[in-house]
Amino acid sequence: MAIGGKRKGAGRPKGSVNKRKEKIDRMLQEMGCDPIEGMAHIAMEARADADKFTDFKDRKEALALAGTMYKELAQYVAPKLRAVELSSDPDQPFTTKIEILPVASTDKPKATAATTEA
């Protein structure tokens, strides 16, 4: 009977590629297809086409396609942000302080970033 618990060397090694992904990568390489490069080309062409269209509907569709491609590409460049939920004790709520400071070049006041105290 096996004894439970974590065993040294058990499980899949970190960084190992699964067989399905390896097969897809090989197929794309054989085809000379780079999906990220393809999305970038589609996005740039759709954006350029949008400037050429005079019909609002065509322009809107081209911009929507470009936006979708840029959105998909963004996940390879920047991390996805998670929502952050703040909560506090009802007896001690969060307070926000906004300071207005004068700007040296003009006499108009300038708002600074809000600060939050717990």
GROMACS .gro file of C-alpha atoms in nm, residues 30-115:
model
   86
   30GLU     CA    1   0.625   2.342  -4.059
   31MET     CA    2   0.355   2.565  -4.212
   32GLY     CA    3   0.564   2.877  -4.150
   33CYS     CA    4   0.277   3.019  -3.945
   34ASP     CA    5   0.333   3.250  -3.649
   35PRO     CA    6  -0.009   3.323  -3.491
   36ILE     CA    7   0.114   3.627  -3.299
   37GLU     CA    8   0.268   3.779  -3.611
   38GLY     CA    9  -0.053   3.701  -3.800
   39MET     CA   10  -0.269   3.875  -3.540
   40ALA     CA   11  -0.039   4.177  -3.552
   41HIS     CA   12  -0.071   4.197  -3.933
   42ILE     CA   13  -0.451   4.163  -3.917
   43ALA     CA   14  -0.471   4.436  -3.652
   44MET     CA   15  -0.249   4.677  -3.845
   45GLU     CA   16  -0.428   4.615  -4.177
   46ALA     CA   17  -0.772   4.653  -4.019
   47ARG     CA   18  -0.664   4.980  -3.857
   48ALA     CA   19  -0.525   5.110  -4.187
   49ASP     CA   20  -0.841   5.002  -4.373
   50ALA     CA   21  -1.060   5.183  -4.120
   51ASP     CA   22  -0.900   5.512  -4.221
   52LYS     CA   23  -0.985   5.445  -4.588
   53PHE     CA   24  -1.354   5.366  -4.536
   54THR     CA   25  -1.607   5.644  -4.572
   55ASP     CA   26  -1.904   5.428  -4.473
   56PHE     CA   27  -1.952   5.436  -4.097
   57LYS     CA   28  -2.052   5.068  -4.074
   58ASP     CA   29  -1.742   4.947  -4.263
   59ARG     CA   30  -1.516   5.172  -4.056
   60LYS     CA   31  -1.676   5.049  -3.733
   61GLU     CA   32  -1.629   4.682  -3.831
   62ALA     CA   33  -1.265   4.738  -3.926
   63LEU     CA   34  -1.195   4.914  -3.597
   64ALA     CA   35  -1.373   4.638  -3.404
   65LEU     CA   36  -1.153   4.376  -3.572
   66ALA     CA   37  -0.839   4.579  -3.500
   67GLY     CA   38  -0.945   4.622  -3.138
   68THR     CA   39  -1.008   4.251  -3.097
   69MET     CA   40  -0.666   4.163  -3.239
   70TYR     CA   41  -0.487   4.422  -3.024
   71LYS     CA   42  -0.672   4.292  -2.718
   72GLU     CA   43  -0.558   3.937  -2.793
   73LEU     CA   44  -0.200   4.051  -2.853
   74ALA     CA   45  -0.191   4.253  -2.531
   75GLN     CA   46  -0.201   3.938  -2.319
   76TYR     CA   47   0.143   3.842  -2.455
   77VAL     CA   48   0.292   4.180  -2.368
   78ALA     CA   49   0.126   4.290  -2.044
   79PRO     CA   50  -0.014   4.089  -1.754
   80LYS     CA   51  -0.389   4.075  -1.704
   81LEU     CA   52  -0.496   4.283  -1.408
   82ARG     CA   53  -0.719   4.137  -1.142
   83ALA     CA   54  -1.000   4.317  -0.968
   84VAL     CA   55  -0.916   4.422  -0.616
   85GLU     CA   56  -1.192   4.433  -0.359
   86LEU     CA   57  -1.150   4.663  -0.063
   87SER     CA   58  -1.338   4.613   0.257
   88SER     CA   59  -1.317   4.778   0.594
   89ASP     CA   60  -1.466   4.768   0.937
   90PRO     CA   61  -1.798   4.961   0.939
   91ASP     CA   62  -1.686   5.129   1.263
   92GLN     CA   63  -1.362   5.246   1.099
   93PRO     CA   64  -1.440   5.326   0.732
   94PHE     CA   65  -1.181   5.427   0.475
   95THR     CA   66  -1.112   5.798   0.451
   96THR     CA   67  -0.998   5.983   0.144
   97LYS     CA   68  -0.790   6.300   0.156
   98ILE     CA   69  -0.753   6.530  -0.144
   99GLU     CA   70  -0.503   6.815  -0.131
  100ILE     CA   71  -0.512   7.113  -0.368
  101LEU     CA   72  -0.173   7.270  -0.421
  102PRO     CA   73  -0.087   7.585  -0.619
  103VAL     CA   74   0.121   7.542  -0.932
  104ALA     CA   75   0.426   7.765  -0.969
  105SER     CA   76   0.369   7.857  -1.336
  106THR     CA   77   0.005   7.968  -1.288
  107ASP     CA   78  -0.215   8.072  -0.997
  108LYS     CA   79  -0.470   7.800  -1.073
  109PRO     CA   80  -0.488   7.524  -0.811
  110LYS     CA   81  -0.399   7.173  -0.920
  111ALA     CA   82  -0.549   6.860  -0.763
  112THR     CA   83  -0.311   6.586  -0.659
  113ALA     CA   84  -0.373   6.216  -0.648
  114ALA     CA   85  -0.614   6.103  -0.378
  115THR     CA   86  -0.474   5.915  -0.083
   0.00000   0.00000   0.00000
